[in-house]
Coordinates of C-alpha atoms in Angstrom, one line a residue:
M1 CA -31.8 -15.4 -62.1
T2 CA -28.2 -16.4 -62.9
S3 CA -26.8 -19.9 -63.4
K4 CA -23.8 -21.0 -61.4
E5 CA -20.4 -20.8 -63.1
Q6 CA -17.3 -22.9 -62.5
Y7 CA -14.0 -21.2 -61.5
S8 CA -11.8 -20.8 -64.6
A9 CA -8.4 -22.6 -64.8
D10 CA -6.5 -19.4 -64.3
Y11 CA -8.3 -18.8 -61.0
I12 CA -7.0 -22.0 -59.6
E13 CA -3.5 -21.7 -61.0
L14 CA -3.1 -18.2 -59.7
S15 CA -4.4 -19.2 -56.3
I16 CA -1.8 -21.9 -56.1
N17 CA 1.2 -20.4 -57.7
E18 CA 1.1 -16.7 -56.9
N19 CA 2.3 -15.5 -53.5
N20 CA 1.4 -11.8 -53.7
D21 CA 0.5 -9.7 -50.7
N22 CA -3.2 -10.3 -51.0
D23 CA -2.9 -14.1 -51.6
E24 CA -6.5 -13.8 -53.0
P25 CA -7.9 -15.2 -56.2
P26 CA -8.0 -12.6 -59.1
D27 CA -11.3 -10.9 -60.0
N28 CA -13.0 -12.7 -62.9
N29 CA -14.8 -9.6 -64.1
S30 CA -12.3 -9.5 -67.1
H31 CA -13.7 -12.8 -68.3
K32 CA -17.4 -12.2 -67.9
Q33 CA -19.5 -9.3 -66.5
E34 CA -21.5 -10.5 -63.5
P35 CA -24.3 -8.8 -61.7
D36 CA -23.6 -7.1 -58.4
C37 CA -25.2 -9.9 -56.3
Q38 CA -24.5 -13.0 -54.2
P39 CA -26.4 -16.2 -53.3
T40 CA -28.9 -16.1 -50.5
T41 CA -29.3 -19.0 -48.2
A42 CA -32.3 -20.4 -50.1
L43 CA -31.8 -23.2 -52.5
L44 CA -34.9 -24.1 -54.6
T45 CA -35.3 -27.7 -55.8
D46 CA -38.2 -30.0 -56.7
Q47 CA -39.9 -31.7 -53.9
D48 CA -39.0 -35.1 -55.1
N49 CA -35.4 -34.1 -55.5
S50 CA -35.3 -35.6 -59.0
S51 CA -34.0 -32.5 -60.7
E52 CA -30.3 -32.4 -61.2
E53 CA -30.2 -28.6 -61.7
D54 CA -29.9 -26.3 -58.7
F55 CA -31.5 -22.9 -58.8
I56 CA -30.1 -20.1 -56.6
I57 CA -31.8 -16.8 -55.9
Y58 CA -29.5 -13.8 -56.0
E59 CA -30.1 -10.6 -54.1
S60 CA -28.7 -7.3 -55.3
G61 CA -26.8 -4.9 -53.1
T62 CA -23.7 -6.8 -52.3
S63 CA -20.9 -8.2 -54.3
K64 CA -20.9 -11.9 -55.2
T65 CA -17.2 -12.0 -54.7
T66 CA -17.2 -10.8 -51.1
A67 CA -15.4 -12.8 -48.4
P68 CA -17.2 -15.7 -46.9
K69 CA -19.6 -15.1 -44.0
H70 CA -18.3 -15.4 -40.5
E71 CA -14.6 -14.8 -41.4
N72 CA -14.3 -12.1 -38.7
S73 CA -15.7 -14.5 -36.1
L74 CA -13.5 -17.4 -37.0
A75 CA -11.5 -17.4 -33.8
I76 CA -14.5 -17.0 -31.6
Q77 CA -16.3 -19.9 -33.2
A78 CA -13.5 -22.3 -33.7
L79 CA -11.5 -21.8 -30.4
P80 CA -14.0 -23.6 -28.1
S81 CA -14.3 -26.6 -30.4
L82 CA -10.5 -26.9 -30.7
I83 CA -10.1 -26.8 -26.9
I84 CA -12.8 -29.5 -26.6
S85 CA -11.0 -31.6 -29.2
V86 CA -7.7 -31.4 -27.3
I87 CA -9.5 -32.4 -24.1
G88 CA -11.1 -35.2 -26.1
L89 CA -7.7 -36.4 -27.4
V90 CA -6.3 -36.4 -23.8
F91 CA -9.3 -38.3 -22.6
A92 CA -9.0 -40.8 -25.4
G93 CA -5.4 -41.4 -24.5
D94 CA -6.4 -42.1 -20.9
L95 CA -9.1 -44.5 -22.1
M96 CA -6.5 -46.4 -24.2
D97 CA -4.2 -46.6 -21.2
E98 CA -7.1 -47.9 -19.1
F99 CA -8.2 -50.4 -21.7
Q100 CA -4.8 -52.0 -22.2
H101 CA -5.2 -53.5 -18.7
W102 CA -8.6 -55.1 -19.5
D103 CA -8.6 -58.9 -19.8
V104 CA -9.8 -58.9 -23.4
F105 CA -6.8 -56.7 -24.5
L106 CA -4.3 -58.9 -22.6
K107 CA -5.6 -62.1 -24.2
T108 CA -6.1 -60.7 -27.7
T109 CA -3.1 -58.4 -28.2
E110 CA -4.1 -57.8 -31.9
L111 CA -6.7 -55.4 -30.6
F112 CA -3.8 -52.9 -30.0
I113 CA -3.1 -53.2 -33.7
L114 CA -6.8 -52.8 -34.5
L115 CA -7.3 -49.6 -32.5
P116 CA -5.2 -47.1 -34.5
I117 CA -6.3 -48.6 -37.9
L118 CA -10.0 -48.4 -37.0
L119 CA -9.7 -44.9 -35.4
N120 CA -7.9 -43.6 -38.5
L121 CA -10.5 -45.0 -40.9
K122 CA -13.5 -43.9 -38.9
G123 CA -12.1 -40.5 -38.1
N124 CA -11.6 -39.7 -41.8
L125 CA -15.1 -40.9 -42.7
E126 CA -16.7 -38.7 -40.0
M127 CA -14.6 -35.7 -40.9
N128 CA -15.5 -36.1 -44.6
L129 CA -19.2 -36.2 -43.5
A130 CA -18.7 -33.0 -41.4
A131 CA -17.0 -31.2 -44.4
R132 CA -19.7 -32.3 -46.9
F133 CA -22.6 -31.3 -44.6
S134 CA -21.0 -28.0 -43.7
T135 CA -20.7 -27.2 -47.4
S136 CA -24.4 -28.1 -47.9
S137 CA -25.3 -25.9 -44.9
N138 CA -23.4 -22.8 -46.2
L139 CA -24.9 -23.3 -49.7
G140 CA -28.4 -23.2 -48.2
E141 CA -29.3 -26.7 -49.1
L142 CA -30.5 -27.5 -45.5
D143 CA -33.0 -24.6 -45.5
Y144 CA -35.5 -26.5 -47.7
G145 CA -37.3 -29.3 -45.9
P146 CA -37.4 -32.1 -48.5
T147 CA -33.8 -31.5 -49.5
R148 CA -32.6 -31.4 -45.9
R149 CA -34.3 -34.7 -45.1
S150 CA -32.9 -36.3 -48.2
L151 CA -29.4 -35.1 -47.4
I152 CA -29.5 -36.3 -43.8
V153 CA -30.9 -39.8 -44.7
G154 CA -28.5 -40.2 -47.7
N155 CA -25.4 -39.1 -45.7
L156 CA -26.2 -41.3 -42.7
A157 CA -26.8 -44.3 -45.0
L158 CA -23.5 -43.6 -46.8
L159 CA -21.7 -43.3 -43.5
Q160 CA -23.0 -46.7 -42.5
V161 CA -21.8 -48.3 -45.7
Q162 CA -18.4 -46.7 -45.4
S163 CA -18.1 -47.6 -41.7
L164 CA -19.0 -51.3 -42.2
V165 CA -16.5 -51.7 -45.0
A166 CA -13.9 -49.8 -42.9
G167 CA -14.6 -52.0 -39.9
A168 CA -14.1 -55.2 -42.1
I169 CA -10.9 -53.8 -43.5
A170 CA -9.6 -52.8 -40.1
G171 CA -10.4 -56.2 -38.6
V172 CA -8.8 -58.3 -41.3
A173 CA -5.8 -56.0 -41.6
S174 CA -5.1 -56.1 -37.9
F175 CA -5.4 -59.9 -37.8
A176 CA -3.0 -60.2 -40.7
L177 CA -0.5 -57.8 -39.2
G178 CA -0.7 -59.8 -36.0
L179 CA 0.3 -62.9 -37.9
I180 CA 3.2 -61.1 -39.6
T181 CA 4.5 -59.6 -36.4
K182 CA 4.1 -62.8 -34.3
P183 CA 4.5 -65.7 -36.7
G184 CA 4.8 -68.3 -34.0
S185 CA 1.6 -67.3 -32.2
S186 CA -1.5 -69.6 -32.2
T187 CA -4.4 -68.1 -34.1
S188 CA -7.6 -69.4 -35.4
Y189 CA -10.6 -68.7 -37.6
Y190 CA -12.7 -67.8 -34.6
E191 CA -10.2 -65.2 -33.5
M192 CA -10.3 -63.6 -37.0
M193 CA -14.1 -63.5 -36.8
F194 CA -13.9 -62.1 -33.3
M195 CA -11.7 -59.3 -34.5
T196 CA -13.7 -58.5 -37.6
S197 CA -17.2 -58.6 -36.0
S198 CA -16.0 -56.5 -33.1
A199 CA -14.7 -53.9 -35.5
M200 CA -17.8 -53.9 -37.7
V201 CA -20.3 -53.7 -34.8
S202 CA -18.4 -50.8 -33.1
A203 CA -17.9 -49.0 -36.4
S204 CA -21.6 -49.3 -37.3
F205 CA -22.9 -48.1 -33.9
S206 CA -20.3 -45.4 -33.7
A207 CA -21.4 -44.2 -37.2
G208 CA -25.0 -44.0 -36.1
I209 CA -24.3 -42.1 -33.0
L210 CA -21.8 -39.7 -34.5
G211 CA -23.6 -39.2 -37.7
I212 CA -26.8 -38.1 -36.0
F213 CA -24.7 -35.9 -33.6
M214 CA -22.9 -34.2 -36.5
C215 CA -26.0 -33.6 -38.5
A216 CA -27.8 -32.1 -35.4
L217 CA -24.7 -30.0 -34.6
I218 CA -24.6 -28.5 -38.1
L219 CA -28.3 -27.9 -38.2
I220 CA -28.0 -26.0 -34.8
C221 CA -25.1 -24.0 -36.3
R222 CA -27.3 -23.1 -39.2
R223 CA -30.1 -22.1 -36.9
F224 CA -27.9 -19.8 -34.8
D225 CA -25.9 -18.3 -37.7
V226 CA -22.6 -20.1 -36.9
D227 CA -20.3 -21.3 -39.7
P228 CA -20.1 -25.1 -39.3
D229 CA -16.8 -25.1 -41.2
N230 CA -15.2 -23.6 -38.1
I231 CA -16.3 -26.3 -35.6
A232 CA -17.6 -29.4 -37.3
C233 CA -14.3 -31.2 -38.2
P234 CA -12.7 -30.8 -34.7
M235 CA -15.8 -32.0 -33.0
A236 CA -16.0 -35.0 -35.3
S237 CA -12.4 -35.8 -34.6
S238 CA -12.5 -35.7 -30.8
T239 CA -15.9 -37.3 -30.2
G240 CA -15.3 -40.0 -32.8
D241 CA -12.2 -41.4 -31.1
I242 CA -13.9 -41.5 -27.7
V243 CA -17.1 -43.1 -28.9
T244 CA -15.3 -45.7 -31.1
L245 CA -12.9 -46.6 -28.3
V246 CA -15.7 -47.2 -25.8
L247 CA -17.8 -49.2 -28.2
L248 CA -14.9 -51.4 -29.4
A249 CA -13.8 -52.2 -25.9
T250 CA -17.4 -53.0 -24.9
C251 CA -18.1 -55.2 -28.0
A252 CA -14.8 -57.1 -27.6
T253 CA -15.5 -57.8 -23.9
I254 CA -19.0 -59.1 -24.7
L255 CA -17.9 -61.3 -27.5
Q256 CA -14.8 -62.6 -25.7
N257 CA -16.7 -65.2 -23.8
E258 CA -18.1 -66.6 -27.0
M259 CA -14.9 -66.4 -29.0
E260 CA -14.8 -70.1 -29.8
S261 CA -18.4 -70.3 -30.9
I262 CA -20.1 -69.3 -34.1
L263 CA -21.6 -66.2 -32.6
S264 CA -18.9 -63.9 -34.1
T265 CA -19.5 -65.5 -37.5
I266 CA -23.3 -64.9 -37.3
I267 CA -22.7 -61.3 -36.3
F268 CA -20.2 -60.8 -39.1
I269 CA -22.8 -62.2 -41.6
I270 CA -25.5 -59.8 -40.2
M271 CA -23.2 -56.8 -40.5
L272 CA -22.1 -57.9 -44.0
S273 CA -25.8 -58.1 -45.1
M274 CA -26.4 -54.5 -43.9
I275 CA -23.9 -53.2 -46.5
P276 CA -26.2 -53.8 -49.5
F277 CA -29.2 -52.6 -47.5
F278 CA -27.7 -49.2 -46.8
G279 CA -26.1 -49.2 -50.2
F280 CA -29.5 -49.5 -51.8
I281 CA -30.7 -46.4 -49.8
V282 CA -27.6 -44.5 -51.0
W283 CA -28.1 -45.6 -54.6
R284 CA -31.6 -44.2 -54.7
N285 CA -30.6 -40.9 -53.2
T286 CA -29.6 -38.4 -55.8
H287 CA -27.5 -36.3 -53.4
V288 CA -25.1 -39.0 -52.4
K289 CA -25.4 -41.6 -55.1
G290 CA -22.2 -40.6 -56.8
L291 CA -20.2 -41.1 -53.5
L292 CA -21.1 -44.8 -53.1
F293 CA -18.0 -45.9 -55.1
A294 CA -16.0 -42.7 -54.9
G295 CA -13.5 -41.5 -52.3
W296 CA -12.3 -44.9 -51.2
T297 CA -8.8 -44.4 -52.5
P298 CA -7.8 -41.6 -50.2
I299 CA -9.3 -43.5 -47.2
I300 CA -7.2 -46.6 -47.9
L301 CA -4.0 -44.7 -48.8
A302 CA -4.4 -42.5 -45.7
M303 CA -4.5 -45.7 -43.6
V304 CA -1.3 -46.9 -45.2
I305 CA 0.5 -43.6 -44.7
S306 CA -0.6 -43.3 -41.1
S307 CA 0.7 -46.8 -40.5
L308 CA 4.2 -45.5 -41.3
A309 CA 3.7 -42.9 -38.5
G310 CA 2.5 -45.7 -36.2
I311 CA 5.7 -47.8 -36.9
L312 CA 7.9 -44.8 -36.1
L313 CA 5.9 -44.0 -33.0
E314 CA 6.2 -47.6 -31.8
A315 CA 10.0 -47.6 -32.3
Y316 CA 10.5 -44.5 -30.1
V317 CA 7.6 -44.5 -27.6
E318 CA 9.7 -46.5 -25.1
Q319 CA 12.8 -44.3 -25.5
Y320 CA 11.5 -40.8 -24.8
K321 CA 9.2 -39.3 -22.2
G322 CA 5.9 -38.0 -23.3
V323 CA 6.0 -39.2 -26.9
A324 CA 2.8 -41.2 -26.5
L325 CA 1.1 -38.3 -24.8
L326 CA 2.2 -35.4 -26.9
T327 CA 2.1 -37.0 -30.4
P328 CA -1.8 -37.4 -30.6
V329 CA -2.4 -33.8 -29.5
L330 CA 0.4 -32.4 -31.7
I331 CA -0.8 -34.0 -34.9
G332 CA -4.5 -34.0 -33.9
L333 CA -4.6 -30.2 -33.3
A334 CA -2.6 -29.4 -36.5
G335 CA -4.9 -31.7 -38.5
N336 CA -8.0 -30.1 -37.0
L337 CA -6.8 -26.6 -37.9
G338 CA -5.9 -27.7 -41.4
S339 CA -9.3 -29.4 -41.8
I340 CA -11.1 -26.2 -40.9
Y341 CA -9.1 -24.3 -43.5
A342 CA -9.7 -26.9 -46.2
S343 CA -13.4 -27.1 -45.4
R344 CA -13.7 -23.3 -45.6
I345 CA -11.9 -23.2 -49.0
S346 CA -14.1 -26.0 -50.3
T347 CA -17.2 -24.1 -49.3
C348 CA -16.0 -21.0 -51.1
L349 CA -15.2 -23.0 -54.2
H350 CA -18.7 -24.5 -54.2
A351 CA -20.4 -21.1 -53.5
E352 CA -18.1 -19.2 -55.9
T353 CA -16.9 -16.7 -53.3
K354 CA -13.5 -15.6 -52.3
E355 CA -11.5 -16.7 -49.2
N356 CA -9.1 -14.2 -47.7
Y357 CA -6.3 -16.8 -47.4
K358 CA -3.7 -14.8 -45.4
V359 CA -6.2 -13.6 -42.8
V360 CA -7.6 -17.1 -42.2
E361 CA -4.1 -18.7 -42.2
Y362 CA -2.7 -16.3 -39.7
T363 CA -5.8 -16.6 -37.5
L364 CA -5.7 -20.4 -37.5
L365 CA -1.9 -20.4 -36.9
A366 CA -2.3 -18.0 -33.9
M367 CA -5.1 -20.1 -32.5
N368 CA -2.7 -23.0 -32.1
V369 CA -0.9 -21.1 -29.2
P370 CA -3.7 -20.8 -26.6
V371 CA -5.0 -24.3 -27.3
Q372 CA -1.5 -25.8 -26.8
M373 CA -1.2 -23.8 -23.6
V374 CA -4.4 -25.3 -22.3
F375 CA -3.1 -28.8 -23.2
L376 CA 0.2 -28.2 -21.4
L377 CA -1.5 -26.8 -18.4
I378 CA -3.7 -29.9 -18.2
I379 CA -0.8 -32.4 -18.4
W380 CA 1.2 -30.3 -15.9
A381 CA -1.6 -30.0 -13.4
F382 CA -2.3 -33.8 -13.5
G383 CA 1.4 -34.8 -13.7
M384 CA 1.0 -36.7 -16.9
G385 CA 3.8 -37.9 -19.1
Q386 CA 6.7 -37.7 -16.6
L387 CA 7.9 -34.6 -18.4
Q388 CA 10.6 -32.1 -17.3
Y389 CA 9.0 -28.7 -17.7
N390 CA 11.7 -26.1 -18.5
I391 CA 12.2 -23.3 -21.0
W392 CA 13.8 -25.6 -23.6
F393 CA 11.0 -28.1 -23.5
F394 CA 8.3 -25.4 -23.8
L395 CA 10.2 -23.5 -26.5
S396 CA 10.9 -26.6 -28.6
Y397 CA 7.4 -28.0 -28.3
F398 CA 5.8 -24.7 -29.4
I399 CA 8.2 -24.3 -32.3
I400 CA 7.4 -27.8 -33.7
S401 CA 3.6 -27.3 -33.0
M402 CA 3.7 -24.1 -35.0
V403 CA 5.7 -25.7 -37.8
C404 CA 3.3 -28.6 -38.0
T405 CA 0.3 -26.3 -38.1
W406 CA 1.8 -24.1 -40.8
I407 CA 2.7 -27.1 -42.9
C408 CA -0.8 -28.5 -42.5
L409 CA -2.5 -25.2 -43.5
K410 CA -0.3 -25.0 -46.6
I411 CA -0.9 -28.6 -47.6
G412 CA -4.7 -28.2 -47.0
K413 CA -4.9 -25.2 -49.2
L414 CA -2.8 -26.7 -52.0
M415 CA -4.7 -30.0 -52.0
T416 CA -8.1 -28.4 -51.9
L417 CA -7.4 -26.2 -54.9
M418 CA -5.7 -29.0 -56.8
F419 CA -8.5 -31.5 -56.3
W420 CA -11.0 -28.9 -57.3
K421 CA -9.0 -28.1 -60.5
M422 CA -8.9 -31.8 -61.3
G423 CA -12.7 -32.1 -61.0
Y424 CA -12.9 -33.9 -57.6
D425 CA -14.9 -32.6 -54.6
P426 CA -12.3 -31.6 -52.0
D427 CA -14.8 -32.5 -49.2
N428 CA -14.3 -36.2 -50.1
Y429 CA -10.6 -36.3 -50.9
V430 CA -8.5 -33.7 -49.0
I431 CA -9.0 -34.5 -45.3
P432 CA -7.7 -38.2 -45.4
Y433 CA -4.5 -37.2 -47.2
L434 CA -4.1 -34.1 -45.0
T435 CA -4.4 -35.9 -41.7
A436 CA -2.2 -38.8 -42.8
S437 CA 0.6 -36.5 -44.1
I438 CA 0.6 -34.6 -40.8
D439 CA 0.7 -37.8 -38.9
V440 CA 4.1 -38.6 -40.5
V441 CA 5.5 -35.1 -40.4
G442 CA 4.5 -34.4 -36.8
T443 CA 5.9 -37.7 -35.5
I444 CA 9.2 -37.2 -37.2
L445 CA 9.5 -33.6 -35.9
L446 CA 8.7 -34.6 -32.3
V447 CA 11.1 -37.6 -32.2
A448 CA 13.9 -35.5 -33.8
T449 CA 13.3 -32.7 -31.4
F450 CA 13.4 -35.0 -28.3
R451 CA 16.5 -36.7 -29.6
A452 CA 18.2 -33.3 -30.1
L453 CA 17.2 -32.1 -26.6
T454 CA 18.5 -35.3 -25.0
T455 CA 21.8 -35.3 -27.0
T456 CA 22.6 -31.7 -26.3
G457 CA 21.7 -32.0 -22.7
A458 CA 19.2 -29.2 -22.8
T459 CA 16.5 -31.4 -21.4
D460 CA 16.7 -35.1 -20.5
M461 CA 13.8 -36.7 -22.4
A462 CA 15.1 -40.3 -22.2
L463 CA 13.1 -42.8 -20.1
E464 CA 14.6 -44.4 -17.1
T465 CA 14.5 -47.8 -18.8
V466 CA 16.6 -46.5 -21.6
K467 CA 19.1 -45.0 -19.2
A468 CA 19.3 -48.2 -17.2
A469 CA 20.0 -50.2 -20.4
A470 CA 22.7 -47.7 -21.5
A471 CA 24.3 -47.9 -18.1
A472 CA 24.2 -51.7 -18.1
A473 CA 25.8 -51.8 -21.6
A474 CA 28.5 -49.4 -20.4
A475 CA 29.2 -51.5 -17.3
A476 CA 29.4 -54.6 -19.4
S477 CA 31.8 -53.0 -21.8
A478 CA 34.0 -51.8 -19.0
T479 CA 34.1 -55.2 -17.4
A480 CA 35.0 -56.9 -20.7
T481 CA 37.9 -54.5 -21.2

């Protein structure tokens, strides 16, 4: 029996700084002789889970430093989930387009501010859960009954605490932004309670549904020998947006009729009282106790960073065709591919195995092409986005999608190794920063590309309203002269 060892500092530094042909961590045999063994999928702990020390059984016959399992089947396992995630993103966009005509959204326009904030916060929380649970699965922690039950209960309770707090933050922030952007509008205490209670209820129910779904999905992956690192994050991203959208629209519609009553306040108090209840469950769970007050900084900062992308998107969405349709898929797919990579590296760091960086990077980068082709085929078949499909559009979009994916993969690798070196669990810190960064980068690249295509005359991406405004301005100028 051999105790677990932490990666040495030179391992991390060489992994980050060196760019040799292998792009693999160096062998640590020069530091300490290790047995020719690797961990099995069995993790032995005490039944009451009170022991803080993990014991891993090693089997001889294979090298402990071999590449992670399922590396060769990465594309086969990840491709279906990525295609599903793109379909989910398109469907979520259609839902948002449908909901904007609902009476509750027309009367309470602050809901349009609430949607992206809430989706960003909830999406990061659920993807963090998927990454944590995938690591636990690959370490064998889900194979032992008491440990599995403790991990499931603890993570679901933690997700409830995080979602309720995120819902409260999103509700108050969207109400405040509504006051700032529309200083002359009439608002009230009841409207703030309506916004906050709607966000908290939808966030809590969404967390329950998606948390159970993600735990079940990862357990099924474990049962059928599928690496959850390859599918969990994309599935969490796509299903999370749809479920949260539907629940928010439903809750807001139900509460709208009682907006001027104390019903929203009562619901807010009930939701608020659930935070210490679930927090107590988390506090008593040794597996997730340390996460109760950790990991909030990246979640909040990611929301702020993504807001910059939202401001940029709002400024150009009415100027160029297809920006609102293409942006979520462009940044969403790149973020999913980067999350898969970061989750795999994190699992390898926890398990003390090597990741074949170049093989995985090239595989994930290549997978971007067929998934984007499926997406373009869908929007072309249904005539979505009012886009002009020619060689310049396809070429430009594929180039920026590949650039976004490459940047996301590199950022994901760098952040994962850096956070591990600093003593933080990458499963709780990397994904929020990663997705927020690619939100800004992807939006800037798409807008810049559309402007270049329109300016050079290669493809006319300007909307008719912009053309009409330009023509009117030109006519007015000619008349004045």
